[in-house]
Tab-separated table of C-alpha atoms in Angstrom:
chain	number	residue	atom	x	y	z
A	13	UNK	CA	16.802	-15.628	40.537
A	14	UNK	CA	13.558	-15.276	42.791
A	15	UNK	CA	13.580	-11.705	41.353
A	16	UNK	CA	13.519	-12.517	38.032
A	17	UNK	CA	11.352	-15.793	38.352
A	18	UNK	CA	8.538	-12.448	39.429
A	19	UNK	CA	9.965	-10.846	36.322
A	20	UNK	CA	9.733	-14.311	34.163
A	21	UNK	CA	5.500	-15.251	35.520
A	22	UNK	CA	4.999	-11.066	34.789
A	23	UNK	CA	6.193	-11.359	31.871
A	24	UNK	CA	3.872	-14.835	31.235
A	25	UNK	CA	0.943	-12.253	32.250
A	26	UNK	CA	1.069	-9.425	30.735
A	27	UNK	CA	1.570	-11.402	27.815
A	28	UNK	CA	-1.620	-13.138	28.513
A	29	UNK	CA	-2.948	-9.277	28.600
A	30	UNK	CA	-1.759	-8.684	25.665
A	31	UNK	CA	-3.645	-12.564	23.732
A	32	UNK	CA	-6.554	-11.151	25.936
A	33	UNK	CA	-7.558	-8.529	24.102
A	34	UNK	CA	-6.568	-9.180	20.492
A	35	UNK	CA	-8.933	-12.108	20.937
A	36	UNK	CA	-12.120	-8.767	22.889
A	37	UNK	CA	-10.841	-7.135	19.718
A	38	UNK	CA	-9.867	-4.173	21.943
A	39	UNK	CA	-8.547	-0.607	20.298
A	40	UNK	CA	-5.756	-0.452	18.389
A	41	UNK	CA	-4.429	1.418	21.436
A	42	UNK	CA	-5.646	-0.132	24.119
A	43	UNK	CA	-3.088	-2.923	22.576
A	44	UNK	CA	-0.254	-0.955	21.516
A	45	UNK	CA	-0.088	0.271	24.952
A	46	UNK	CA	0.213	-3.377	26.709
A	47	UNK	CA	2.209	-4.183	24.032
A	48	UNK	CA	5.163	-1.543	25.366
A	49	UNK	CA	4.745	-2.631	28.798
A	50	UNK	CA	5.742	-6.009	27.801
A	51	UNK	CA	8.196	-5.225	26.271
A	52	UNK	CA	9.509	-3.285	29.030
A	53	UNK	CA	9.461	-5.771	31.249
A	54	UNK	CA	10.621	-8.397	28.799
A	55	UNK	CA	14.525	-6.050	28.640
A	56	UNK	CA	14.065	-5.854	32.427
A	57	UNK	CA	14.480	-10.046	32.391
A	58	UNK	CA	18.477	-9.174	30.315
A	59	UNK	CA	20.577	-11.609	29.132
A	60	UNK	CA	19.816	-15.146	30.405
A	61	UNK	CA	23.720	-16.127	30.234
A	62	UNK	CA	22.452	-18.692	27.565
A	63	UNK	CA	20.069	-20.441	29.437
A	64	UNK	CA	16.850	-19.039	28.141
A	65	UNK	CA	17.352	-18.924	24.014
A	66	UNK	CA	14.587	-16.303	21.865
A	67	UNK	CA	14.145	-18.305	19.131
A	68	UNK	CA	11.545	-15.982	15.895
A	69	UNK	CA	9.795	-18.812	14.826
A	70	UNK	CA	8.917	-18.309	11.045
A	71	UNK	CA	4.572	-18.004	11.344
A	72	UNK	CA	2.162	-21.287	10.572
A	73	UNK	CA	2.049	-21.399	6.198
A	74	UNK	CA	4.797	-18.336	6.001
A	75	UNK	CA	7.900	-18.293	4.631
A	76	UNK	CA	10.933	-15.548	4.450
A	77	UNK	CA	12.429	-15.472	1.312
A	78	UNK	CA	15.848	-14.405	0.723
A	79	UNK	CA	16.153	-10.751	-2.113
A	80	UNK	CA	16.587	-13.321	-4.577
A	81	UNK	CA	14.542	-15.772	-4.335
A	82	UNK	CA	11.917	-12.192	-4.025
A	83	UNK	CA	13.643	-11.442	-7.961
A	84	UNK	CA	13.158	-14.782	-8.650
A	85	UNK	CA	9.198	-14.450	-7.480
A	86	UNK	CA	8.411	-11.129	-9.296
A	87	UNK	CA	9.752	-12.548	-12.448
A	88	UNK	CA	7.774	-15.784	-12.089
A	89	UNK	CA	3.868	-13.093	-10.823
A	90	UNK	CA	5.253	-10.846	-13.819
A	91	UNK	CA	5.258	-13.676	-16.701
A	92	UNK	CA	2.359	-14.888	-15.020
A	93	UNK	CA	0.504	-11.401	-14.585
A	94	UNK	CA	1.500	-10.785	-18.023
A	95	UNK	CA	-0.440	-14.391	-19.400
A	96	UNK	CA	-3.495	-13.608	-18.325
A	97	UNK	CA	-3.852	-10.351	-19.662
A	98	UNK	CA	-3.304	-11.498	-22.380
A	99	UNK	CA	-6.517	-14.277	-22.220
A	100	UNK	CA	-8.638	-11.179	-20.897
A	101	UNK	CA	-8.519	-11.318	-17.246
A	102	UNK	CA	-8.912	-7.927	-15.251
A	103	UNK	CA	-6.872	-4.766	-13.417
A	104	UNK	CA	-8.075	-3.143	-11.347
A	105	UNK	CA	-6.664	0.753	-10.386
A	106	UNK	CA	-4.306	1.676	-8.162
A	107	UNK	CA	-5.287	4.381	-5.589
A	108	UNK	CA	-3.033	6.933	-5.281
A	109	UNK	CA	-1.492	7.787	-1.826
A	110	UNK	CA	0.399	10.714	-0.223
A	111	UNK	CA	3.182	9.303	2.153
A	112	UNK	CA	3.271	11.392	5.919
A	113	UNK	CA	6.790	11.276	7.952
A	114	UNK	CA	8.146	12.563	10.863
A	115	UNK	CA	10.425	12.140	13.773
A	116	UNK	CA	9.547	10.792	17.200
A	117	UNK	CA	13.176	13.036	18.469
A	118	UNK	CA	11.292	16.696	17.414
A	119	UNK	CA	7.946	15.498	18.860
A	120	UNK	CA	9.969	14.605	22.384
A	121	UNK	CA	11.097	17.813	22.049
A	122	UNK	CA	9.351	20.135	21.297
A	123	UNK	CA	7.221	17.871	24.237
A	124	UNK	CA	10.451	18.829	26.113
A	125	UNK	CA	10.184	22.912	25.121
A	126	UNK	CA	5.861	23.360	25.982
A	127	UNK	CA	5.844	21.963	29.253
A	128	UNK	CA	4.600	18.465	29.158
A	129	UNK	CA	5.993	16.020	31.966
A	130	UNK	CA	7.894	13.247	30.979
A	131	UNK	CA	6.033	10.677	32.603
A	132	UNK	CA	2.505	11.820	29.738
A	133	UNK	CA	5.310	12.215	26.775
A	134	UNK	CA	3.830	8.739	25.548
A	135	UNK	CA	-0.153	9.218	27.056
A	136	UNK	CA	-0.494	13.091	25.665
A	137	UNK	CA	1.670	11.154	22.097
A	138	UNK	CA	-0.886	9.096	22.045
A	139	UNK	CA	-3.646	12.712	21.873
A	140	UNK	CA	-1.571	13.883	19.700
A	141	UNK	CA	-1.646	10.906	16.933
A	142	UNK	CA	-5.559	11.710	17.052
A	143	UNK	CA	-5.371	14.657	14.828
A	144	UNK	CA	-6.174	13.156	12.226
A	145	UNK	CA	-9.665	12.231	12.768
A	146	UNK	CA	-10.295	14.961	15.309
A	147	UNK	CA	-10.436	18.214	16.105
A	148	UNK	CA	-7.487	19.841	17.410
A	149	UNK	CA	-9.799	20.995	20.588
A	150	UNK	CA	-11.548	17.695	20.331
A	151	UNK	CA	-7.811	16.645	21.239
A	152	UNK	CA	-7.383	20.332	23.932
A	153	UNK	CA	-9.962	18.916	25.522
A	154	UNK	CA	-8.850	14.808	26.013
A	155	UNK	CA	-5.162	16.835	27.044
A	156	UNK	CA	-6.918	18.639	29.684
A	157	UNK	CA	-9.542	17.226	30.801
A	158	UNK	CA	-8.626	13.103	30.594
A	159	UNK	CA	-5.161	13.902	30.840
A	160	UNK	CA	-4.686	16.273	33.104
A	161	UNK	CA	-2.335	18.062	30.687
A	162	UNK	CA	-2.583	22.030	31.690
A	163	UNK	CA	-4.145	23.942	28.885
A	164	UNK	CA	-1.375	26.423	28.310
A	165	UNK	CA	0.946	23.858	27.947
A	166	UNK	CA	-2.080	22.208	25.490
A	167	UNK	CA	-1.612	25.882	23.735
A	168	UNK	CA	1.911	25.693	23.508
A	169	UNK	CA	2.066	21.828	21.082
A	170	UNK	CA	-1.338	23.100	19.281
A	171	UNK	CA	0.922	25.789	17.870
A	172	UNK	CA	2.928	23.066	16.760
A	173	UNK	CA	1.371	20.028	16.231
A	174	UNK	CA	-1.161	22.021	13.550
A	175	UNK	CA	1.329	22.744	11.493
A	176	UNK	CA	2.396	20.708	7.868
A	177	UNK	CA	4.573	20.923	4.461
A	178	UNK	CA	7.559	19.932	2.744
A	179	UNK	CA	11.641	20.722	3.700
A	180	UNK	CA	10.641	24.358	4.234
A	181	UNK	CA	8.574	23.664	7.176
A	182	UNK	CA	11.945	21.593	8.903
A	183	UNK	CA	13.898	24.524	7.050
A	184	UNK	CA	11.818	26.904	9.378
A	185	UNK	CA	11.958	24.450	12.418
A	186	UNK	CA	15.678	23.871	12.609
A	187	UNK	CA	15.306	28.029	12.606
A	188	UNK	CA	13.228	28.137	15.910
A	189	UNK	CA	14.187	29.304	18.987
A	190	UNK	CA	13.672	26.993	21.390
A	191	UNK	CA	12.926	23.476	19.117
A	192	UNK	CA	16.203	24.438	17.555
A	193	UNK	CA	17.930	24.739	21.753
A	194	UNK	CA	16.223	21.364	21.713
A	195	UNK	CA	19.530	18.476	20.670
A	196	UNK	CA	16.669	15.361	20.708
A	197	UNK	CA	14.984	17.996	18.132
A	198	UNK	CA	17.516	18.870	16.701
A	199	UNK	CA	19.114	15.624	16.055
A	200	UNK	CA	15.464	14.214	14.635
A	201	UNK	CA	15.440	17.963	12.109
A	202	UNK	CA	18.819	17.457	10.657
A	203	UNK	CA	18.129	13.983	9.475
A	204	UNK	CA	14.870	15.234	7.868
A	205	UNK	CA	16.489	17.453	5.773
A	206	UNK	CA	18.600	14.799	5.021
A	207	UNK	CA	15.479	12.793	4.286
A	208	UNK	CA	13.957	15.514	2.477
A	209	UNK	CA	17.438	15.400	-0.117
A	210	UNK	CA	17.148	12.582	-1.102
A	211	UNK	CA	13.361	12.771	-2.015
A	212	UNK	CA	14.628	15.255	-4.285
A	213	UNK	CA	16.784	13.577	-6.015
A	214	UNK	CA	14.170	10.757	-6.551
A	215	UNK	CA	11.989	13.266	-7.783
A	216	UNK	CA	9.382	11.946	-4.936
A	217	UNK	CA	9.828	15.132	-2.535
A	218	UNK	CA	5.840	16.618	-3.885
A	219	UNK	CA	4.282	12.642	-2.727
A	220	UNK	CA	5.629	13.865	1.281
A	221	UNK	CA	4.085	15.563	3.636
A	222	UNK	CA	5.548	16.930	6.842
A	223	UNK	CA	3.840	16.488	9.847
A	224	UNK	CA	3.941	17.288	13.269
A	225	UNK	CA	0.868	15.631	14.479
A	226	UNK	CA	1.818	12.059	13.699
A	227	UNK	CA	3.447	10.468	16.397
A	228	UNK	CA	2.813	6.651	16.705
A	229	UNK	CA	2.120	5.875	19.491
A	230	UNK	CA	4.066	2.861	20.064
A	231	UNK	CA	7.804	3.276	22.401
A	232	UNK	CA	10.495	1.591	20.655
A	233	UNK	CA	10.224	4.287	17.799
A	234	UNK	CA	13.432	5.995	18.145
A	235	UNK	CA	13.983	8.322	14.961
A	236	UNK	CA	11.479	8.990	11.493
A	237	UNK	CA	7.980	7.975	11.448
A	238	UNK	CA	5.711	7.086	8.622
A	239	UNK	CA	1.889	6.598	6.905
A	240	UNK	CA	1.170	6.038	4.293
A	241	UNK	CA	-2.227	8.061	3.506
A	242	UNK	CA	-4.780	6.721	0.878
A	243	UNK	CA	-5.899	10.551	-1.025
A	244	UNK	CA	-9.619	10.441	-2.207
A	245	UNK	CA	-9.779	12.070	-5.965
A	246	UNK	CA	-11.732	15.565	-5.051
A	247	UNK	CA	-15.206	15.963	-6.203
A	248	UNK	CA	-15.083	18.611	-8.156
A	249	UNK	CA	-11.987	20.748	-10.036
A	250	UNK	CA	-10.536	22.875	-6.889
A	251	UNK	CA	-11.059	21.031	-3.864
A	252	UNK	CA	-8.450	19.687	-2.038
A	253	UNK	CA	-7.588	15.444	-2.200
A	254	UNK	CA	-9.968	13.916	0.648
A	255	UNK	CA	-7.375	12.261	3.472
A	256	UNK	CA	-9.346	8.678	3.481
A	257	UNK	CA	-7.012	7.049	6.585
A	258	UNK	CA	-4.414	5.867	6.850
A	259	UNK	CA	-3.069	1.721	5.057
A	260	UNK	CA	0.487	1.586	5.647
A	261	UNK	CA	2.738	2.603	8.808
A	262	UNK	CA	6.421	1.982	10.281
A	263	UNK	CA	9.157	3.573	11.344
A	264	UNK	CA	12.722	3.189	12.721
A	265	UNK	CA	13.719	1.790	16.055
A	266	UNK	CA	16.440	1.162	16.143
A	267	UNK	CA	16.771	-0.685	20.123
A	268	UNK	CA	13.920	-3.480	19.226
A	269	UNK	CA	15.355	-5.877	18.461
A	270	UNK	CA	18.227	-5.412	20.542
A	271	UNK	CA	15.866	-6.086	24.007
A	272	UNK	CA	16.426	-9.657	22.757
A	273	UNK	CA	20.166	-10.281	21.915
A	274	UNK	CA	22.074	-12.502	24.835
A	275	UNK	CA	24.688	-9.150	24.260
A	276	UNK	CA	22.277	-6.772	24.285
A	277	UNK	CA	23.569	-5.361	20.289
A	278	UNK	CA	22.078	-2.471	19.131
A	279	UNK	CA	20.485	-2.865	15.762
A	280	UNK	CA	18.769	-0.080	13.344
A	281	UNK	CA	16.271	-1.359	11.888
A	282	UNK	CA	12.825	-0.191	9.725
A	283	UNK	CA	9.850	-1.471	9.429
A	284	UNK	CA	6.533	-0.941	7.718
A	285	UNK	CA	2.937	-2.215	8.195
A	286	UNK	CA	0.725	-2.933	5.238
A	287	UNK	CA	-3.061	-3.077	5.461
A	288	UNK	CA	-3.500	-5.311	2.601
A	289	UNK	CA	-7.668	-6.113	3.554
A	290	UNK	CA	-8.002	-1.682	4.256
A	291	UNK	CA	-6.677	-1.155	0.480
A	292	UNK	CA	-9.035	-4.164	-0.534
A	293	UNK	CA	-12.312	-3.499	0.712
A	294	UNK	CA	-11.278	1.170	-0.528
A	295	UNK	CA	-11.112	-0.058	-3.846
A	296	UNK	CA	-14.126	-2.701	-3.440
A	297	UNK	CA	-15.714	0.968	-2.553
A	298	UNK	CA	-14.545	2.813	-5.376
A	299	UNK	CA	-15.397	0.460	-7.620
A	300	UNK	CA	-19.008	-0.032	-7.213
A	301	UNK	CA	-18.945	3.987	-6.877
A	302	UNK	CA	-17.652	4.556	-10.404
A	303	UNK	CA	-20.439	5.045	-12.395
A	304	UNK	CA	-18.775	5.800	-16.068
A	305	UNK	CA	-17.871	2.803	-18.411
A	306	UNK	CA	-14.816	1.537	-17.767
A	307	UNK	CA	-11.974	-0.930	-19.239
A	308	UNK	CA	-10.823	-3.603	-17.848
A	309	UNK	CA	-8.680	-5.371	-20.017
A	310	UNK	CA	-5.400	-5.266	-22.416
A	311	UNK	CA	-7.488	-7.591	-24.970
A	312	UNK	CA	-6.893	-6.630	-28.549
A	313	UNK	CA	-9.062	-8.272	-30.744
A	314	UNK	CA	-11.707	-10.432	-29.995
A	315	UNK	CA	-11.990	-13.076	-32.666
A	316	UNK	CA	-15.304	-13.689	-33.450
A	317	UNK	CA	-17.148	-15.838	-36.580
A	318	UNK	CA	-20.238	-15.593	-39.112
A	319	UNK	CA	-21.617	-18.013	-39.395
A	320	UNK	CA	-21.999	-21.071	-37.636
A	321	UNK	CA	-19.815	-24.285	-36.799
A	322	UNK	CA	-16.352	-23.029	-36.840
A	323	UNK	CA	-15.766	-22.509	-33.705
A	324	UNK	CA	-11.979	-24.791	-34.382
A	325	UNK	CA	-11.336	-21.990	-36.824
A	326	UNK	CA	-11.906	-19.073	-33.721
A	327	UNK	CA	-10.318	-20.950	-31.539
A	328	UNK	CA	-7.002	-21.998	-34.221
A	329	UNK	CA	-7.104	-17.910	-35.889
A	330	UNK	CA	-7.153	-17.643	-30.889
A	331	UNK	CA	-3.787	-19.693	-30.466
A	332	UNK	CA	-2.582	-18.045	-34.188
A	333	UNK	CA	-3.108	-14.350	-32.318
A	334	UNK	CA	-2.376	-15.460	-28.702
A	335	UNK	CA	1.639	-17.474	-30.148
A	336	UNK	CA	2.166	-14.305	-31.299
A	337	UNK	CA	2.598	-12.154	-28.258
A	338	UNK	CA	-1.093	-10.957	-28.605
A	339	UNK	CA	-3.908	-10.002	-26.522
A	340	UNK	CA	-6.667	-12.330	-27.453
A	341	UNK	CA	-10.380	-13.294	-26.756
A	342	UNK	CA	-13.342	-15.929	-28.306
A	343	UNK	CA	-17.177	-16.440	-26.394
A	344	UNK	CA	-17.030	-19.609	-24.935
A	345	UNK	CA	-19.780	-20.391	-27.233
A	346	UNK	CA	-20.332	-23.257	-29.920
A	347	UNK	CA	-22.309	-20.615	-31.810
A	348	UNK	CA	-22.487	-17.832	-30.525
A	349	UNK	CA	-24.106	-14.537	-32.339
A	350	UNK	CA	-22.418	-12.297	-33.985
A	351	UNK	CA	-24.504	-9.602	-32.255
A	352	UNK	CA	-23.269	-10.813	-29.149
A	353	UNK	CA	-20.333	-10.863	-30.103
A	354	UNK	CA	-19.788	-6.724	-31.259
A	355	UNK	CA	-22.374	-5.864	-28.480
A	356	UNK	CA	-19.405	-8.026	-25.831
A	357	UNK	CA	-16.382	-5.425	-27.368
A	358	UNK	CA	-18.001	-2.502	-26.839
A	359	UNK	CA	-19.570	-3.540	-22.997
A	360	UNK	CA	-15.662	-4.536	-22.785
A	361	UNK	CA	-13.852	-1.321	-24.560
A	362	UNK	CA	-11.819	-3.699	-26.539
A	363	UNK	CA	-10.997	-2.096	-29.612
A	364	UNK	CA	-10.310	-4.584	-32.895
A	365	UNK	CA	-12.792	-7.046	-34.488
A	366	UNK	CA	-11.138	-10.225	-36.668
A	367	UNK	CA	-13.893	-12.031	-38.206
A	368	UNK	CA	-13.953	-14.923	-39.888
A	369	UNK	CA	-16.733	-16.720	-42.062
A	370	UNK	CA	-16.910	-19.077	-44.602
A	371	UNK	CA	-15.872	-16.829	-47.851
A	372	UNK	CA	-12.394	-15.598	-45.024
A	373	UNK	CA	-11.492	-19.071	-44.657
A	374	UNK	CA	-11.251	-19.746	-48.722
A	375	UNK	CA	-9.672	-16.007	-49.247
A	376	UNK	CA	-6.964	-17.122	-47.251
A	377	UNK	CA	-8.139	-13.362	-45.104
A	378	UNK	CA	-10.041	-12.224	-41.956
A	379	UNK	CA	-11.718	-9.328	-41.643
A	380	UNK	CA	-10.473	-6.699	-39.388
A	381	UNK	CA	-12.890	-4.075	-37.625
A	382	UNK	CA	-13.132	-1.176	-35.764
A	383	UNK	CA	-15.288	-1.447	-32.489
A	384	UNK	CA	-15.366	2.322	-32.106
A	385	UNK	CA	-15.849	3.442	-36.129
A	386	UNK	CA	-17.126	-0.397	-37.814
A	387	UNK	CA	-15.309	0.296	-40.573
A	388	UNK	CA	-14.415	-3.305	-41.701
A	389	UNK	CA	-11.191	-4.148	-44.074
A	390	UNK	CA	-9.595	-8.557	-44.675
A	391	UNK	CA	-6.407	-8.586	-43.829
A	392	UNK	CA	-4.635	-11.117	-44.908
A	393	UNK	CA	-3.774	-13.354	-42.917
A	394	UNK	CA	-0.071	-13.867	-42.409
A	395	UNK	CA	-0.550	-9.585	-41.948
A	396	UNK	CA	-3.083	-10.471	-39.307
A	397	UNK	CA	-0.497	-9.405	-36.010
A	398	UNK	CA	0.709	-6.340	-38.201
A	399	UNK	CA	-1.500	-4.898	-38.650
A	400	UNK	CA	-3.428	-5.250	-34.692
A	401	UNK	CA	-0.322	-3.977	-32.865
A	402	UNK	CA	0.166	-0.991	-35.719
A	403	UNK	CA	-3.318	-0.385	-34.707
A	404	UNK	CA	-3.250	-0.950	-31.293
A	405	UNK	CA	0.145	0.333	-31.057
A	406	UNK	CA	1.129	-2.199	-27.616
A	407	UNK	CA	4.312	-3.614	-27.125
A	408	UNK	CA	3.801	-7.776	-27.561
A	409	UNK	CA	3.862	-9.643	-24.781
A	410	UNK	CA	5.367	-13.739	-25.641
A	411	UNK	CA	4.739	-15.454	-22.719
């Protein structure tokens, strides 16, 4: 019992160390190393014969949703977003992503055939993981100068980890005379080949890069690992897209959950974490840097008036358009000038203006104006919805 009590105390102290590092905002690598140590200590505790139960608690302010609940939530959000768009809400563009994949078994096999001592696998793994931010020479210097790896071993690693490609690289490595003799590496390459077969069927294989430098420093990964990398469009035609960092990452960890199971059962798992705040920051920077005029709404028509005291009539008409599924707006001023209303359309990229005045109300028509050509035609009020749909060629939203 004394041994168990000692382990429990070590777990408590290690947990405090991890929390302290997080509060101090220490480096991700340092935190991950200490978390790995904590998990090892917990694993040594083993099952506790029911005396202490490990309970996964939902953090305050959050909850888990079943697939059925998520389907309902998505439907609700679709309706909400559709209504916002119909009333002129703005939506920002989604950035372009590339997914990098690798397999921890391939890396472990690679390190073994290159001559990395077992005790240095994880620390060399963390160095390799820096290749997206540092040159190979810098990474090699860290391996040799700081972590004591033999230079010739580092060179052999460099021959492999600087390679990236698709399924052709997987097939090439399956024929590698040394790597193909390692059981772990062979299993990882076989699974990656199968993964690329599925990706091809889904039509997304060209979005995935097999990158041997992708390492992910945590010990608990047991198979495929991946990162989503945000691509920056090239500044000039012909240039390669520039990577601006990982915005999501994860992998397979078949042994982690079993650590907390009293019976030690193996529970296959695959996880993903998304850097939402980083995505927000990158998108904001892109929008600020964008100099060209961009349409940010899906509004099909602006309801405008040519004279004063027609606010009620504008409200009636925009309500009719909303009820018919037309995405319409109006300026929420009592008596806006027609010129200001037309300028707003040009700035917001709204293609059509439905203008009403005293004469139009008497004749039962609406003057429909094309913002780009400035051409105006009278359309009977009962035909207005179909004419707007015809000109904008957008499906209606009935929400």
